[in-house]
mmCIF file of C-alpha atoms in Angstrom:
data_model
loop_
_atom_site.group_PDB
_atom_site.id
_atom_site.type_symbol
_atom_site.label_atom_id
_atom_site.label_comp_id
_atom_site.label_asym_id
_atom_site.label_seq_id
_atom_site.Cartn_x
_atom_site.Cartn_y
_atom_site.Cartn_z
ATOM 1 C CA MET O 11 221.997 97.880 162.846
ATOM 2 C CA LYS O 12 218.341 98.712 162.256
ATOM 3 C CA ASP O 13 218.785 98.865 158.636
ATOM 4 C CA GLU O 14 220.354 95.081 158.510
ATOM 5 C CA ILE O 15 217.917 94.025 160.425
ATOM 6 C CA ARG O 16 215.245 95.546 158.487
ATOM 7 C CA LYS O 17 217.203 93.701 155.579
ATOM 8 C CA TYR O 18 217.627 90.717 156.403
ATOM 9 C CA GLY O 19 214.223 90.304 158.165
ATOM 10 C CA SER O 20 213.868 89.509 161.940
ATOM 11 C CA SER O 21 211.263 88.894 164.680
ATOM 12 C CA VAL O 22 212.063 91.547 166.393
ATOM 13 C CA GLY O 23 210.007 94.665 166.978
ATOM 14 C CA ASP O 24 211.107 98.219 165.942
ATOM 15 C CA ASP O 25 210.909 99.097 170.009
ATOM 16 C CA ALA O 26 213.456 96.306 170.817
ATOM 17 C CA VAL O 27 215.443 97.510 167.526
ATOM 18 C CA GLU O 28 215.557 101.217 169.215
ATOM 19 C CA HIS O 29 216.207 100.006 172.663
ATOM 20 C CA ILE O 30 219.509 97.826 171.738
ATOM 21 C CA ASN O 31 220.689 100.633 169.488
ATOM 22 C CA SER O 32 220.298 103.086 172.343
ATOM 23 C CA LEU O 33 222.477 100.841 174.577
ATOM 24 C CA LEU O 34 225.301 100.938 171.681
ATOM 25 C CA THR O 35 227.766 103.886 170.711
ATOM 26 C CA LYS O 36 227.641 104.709 166.778
ATOM 27 C CA GLU O 37 231.102 102.865 166.840
ATOM 28 C CA GLU O 38 229.604 99.878 168.310
ATOM 29 C CA ARG O 39 226.938 99.672 165.939
ATOM 30 C CA ALA O 40 229.106 99.992 162.656
ATOM 31 C CA GLU O 41 231.251 97.518 164.081
ATOM 32 C CA ALA O 42 228.006 95.172 164.451
ATOM 33 C CA ASP O 43 226.710 95.617 161.207
ATOM 34 C CA ILE O 44 230.022 94.974 159.622
ATOM 35 C CA GLU O 45 230.297 91.776 161.545
ATOM 36 C CA VAL O 46 227.000 90.790 160.254
ATOM 37 C CA GLN O 47 227.616 91.376 156.991
ATOM 38 C CA LEU O 48 230.611 89.130 156.732
ATOM 39 C CA MET O 49 228.839 86.694 158.470
ATOM 40 C CA LYS O 50 226.181 87.209 155.624
ATOM 41 C CA GLU O 51 228.723 86.955 153.048
ATOM 42 C CA LEU O 52 230.641 84.162 154.446
ATOM 43 C CA THR O 53 227.641 82.097 154.712
ATOM 44 C CA ALA O 54 226.824 82.877 150.899
ATOM 45 C CA ALA O 55 229.870 82.024 149.589
ATOM 46 C CA ARG O 56 229.728 78.789 150.974
ATOM 47 C CA LYS O 57 226.154 77.952 150.029
ATOM 48 C CA GLU O 58 227.286 78.990 146.586
ATOM 49 C CA LYS O 59 229.616 76.576 146.260
ATOM 50 C CA LYS O 60 227.086 73.978 147.520
ATOM 51 C CA MET O 61 229.936 73.230 150.342
ATOM 52 C CA THR O 62 228.830 72.031 153.702
ATOM 53 C CA GLN O 63 230.095 73.698 156.918
ATOM 54 C CA LYS O 64 231.970 70.442 157.482
ATOM 55 C CA LYS O 65 234.245 70.451 154.056
ATOM 56 C CA LEU O 66 234.651 74.176 154.601
ATOM 57 C CA GLY O 67 235.961 73.292 157.685
ATOM 58 C CA GLU O 68 238.307 70.756 156.485
ATOM 59 C CA LEU O 69 239.691 72.908 153.660
ATOM 60 C CA CYS O 70 240.682 75.550 156.225
ATOM 61 C CA GLY O 71 241.603 73.446 159.045
ATOM 62 C CA LEU O 72 238.801 74.520 161.704
ATOM 63 C CA PRO O 73 236.266 72.192 162.929
ATOM 64 C CA GLN O 74 232.559 72.324 161.658
ATOM 65 C CA SER O 75 231.587 73.793 165.064
ATOM 66 C CA ALA O 76 233.786 76.611 164.392
ATOM 67 C CA ILE O 77 232.179 77.354 161.029
ATOM 68 C CA ALA O 78 228.836 77.156 162.526
ATOM 69 C CA ARG O 79 229.832 79.793 165.407
ATOM 70 C CA ILE O 80 231.191 82.050 162.617
ATOM 71 C CA GLU O 81 228.135 81.944 160.586
ATOM 72 C CA LYS O 82 225.689 82.227 163.309
ATOM 73 C CA GLY O 83 227.777 85.498 164.655
ATOM 74 C CA GLU O 84 228.660 83.667 167.907
ATOM 75 C CA ASN O 85 232.125 84.575 168.022
ATOM 76 C CA SER O 86 234.358 87.392 166.409
ATOM 77 C CA PRO O 87 237.085 85.606 164.419
ATOM 78 C CA SER O 88 240.571 86.809 164.292
ATOM 79 C CA ILE O 89 241.634 88.403 160.670
ATOM 80 C CA ALA O 90 243.928 85.101 160.270
ATOM 81 C CA THR O 91 240.808 82.861 160.634
ATOM 82 C CA VAL O 92 238.315 84.979 158.541
ATOM 83 C CA THR O 93 241.348 85.124 155.867
ATOM 84 C CA LYS O 94 241.558 81.180 156.087
ATOM 85 C CA VAL O 95 238.069 80.837 155.668
ATOM 86 C CA LEU O 96 237.994 83.457 152.543
ATOM 87 C CA SER O 97 241.353 81.087 150.898
ATOM 88 C CA ALA O 98 239.040 77.912 151.138
ATOM 89 C CA LEU O 99 236.322 79.882 149.506
ATOM 90 C CA GLY O 100 238.297 81.108 146.941
ATOM 91 C CA LYS O 101 237.548 84.747 148.041
ATOM 92 C CA ARG O 102 239.494 87.543 149.490
ATOM 93 C CA LEU O 103 238.982 90.349 151.869
ATOM 94 C CA TYR O 104 238.321 93.486 150.209
ATOM 95 C CA ILE O 105 238.528 96.695 152.261
ATOM 96 C CA GLY O 106 236.590 99.743 150.898
ATOM 97 C CA ASP O 107 234.746 103.057 151.634
ATOM 98 C CA MET O 108 231.394 102.678 153.852
ATOM 99 C CA MET O 109 228.468 104.021 152.158
#
């Protein structure tokens, strides 16, 4: 998570990041990193297509507010929801080795 925060920028100081990391298990940190990356990829794909959240929602059958919550990381969408969104963006889910 610390690497993700540094990579994408944050106003959170290193002490706060270390404290947050101390509260999470290794598995929880890995899961959070994956969720952050997914959120970033979905948002980037939508913007790359010059698509609004509303339009993306219409294409995949979700309200704009659901797209906004996914992009902000305010909820953890199901795999079915993720695949709907990806399909509407012309993308697919790829599972590969972690670096």
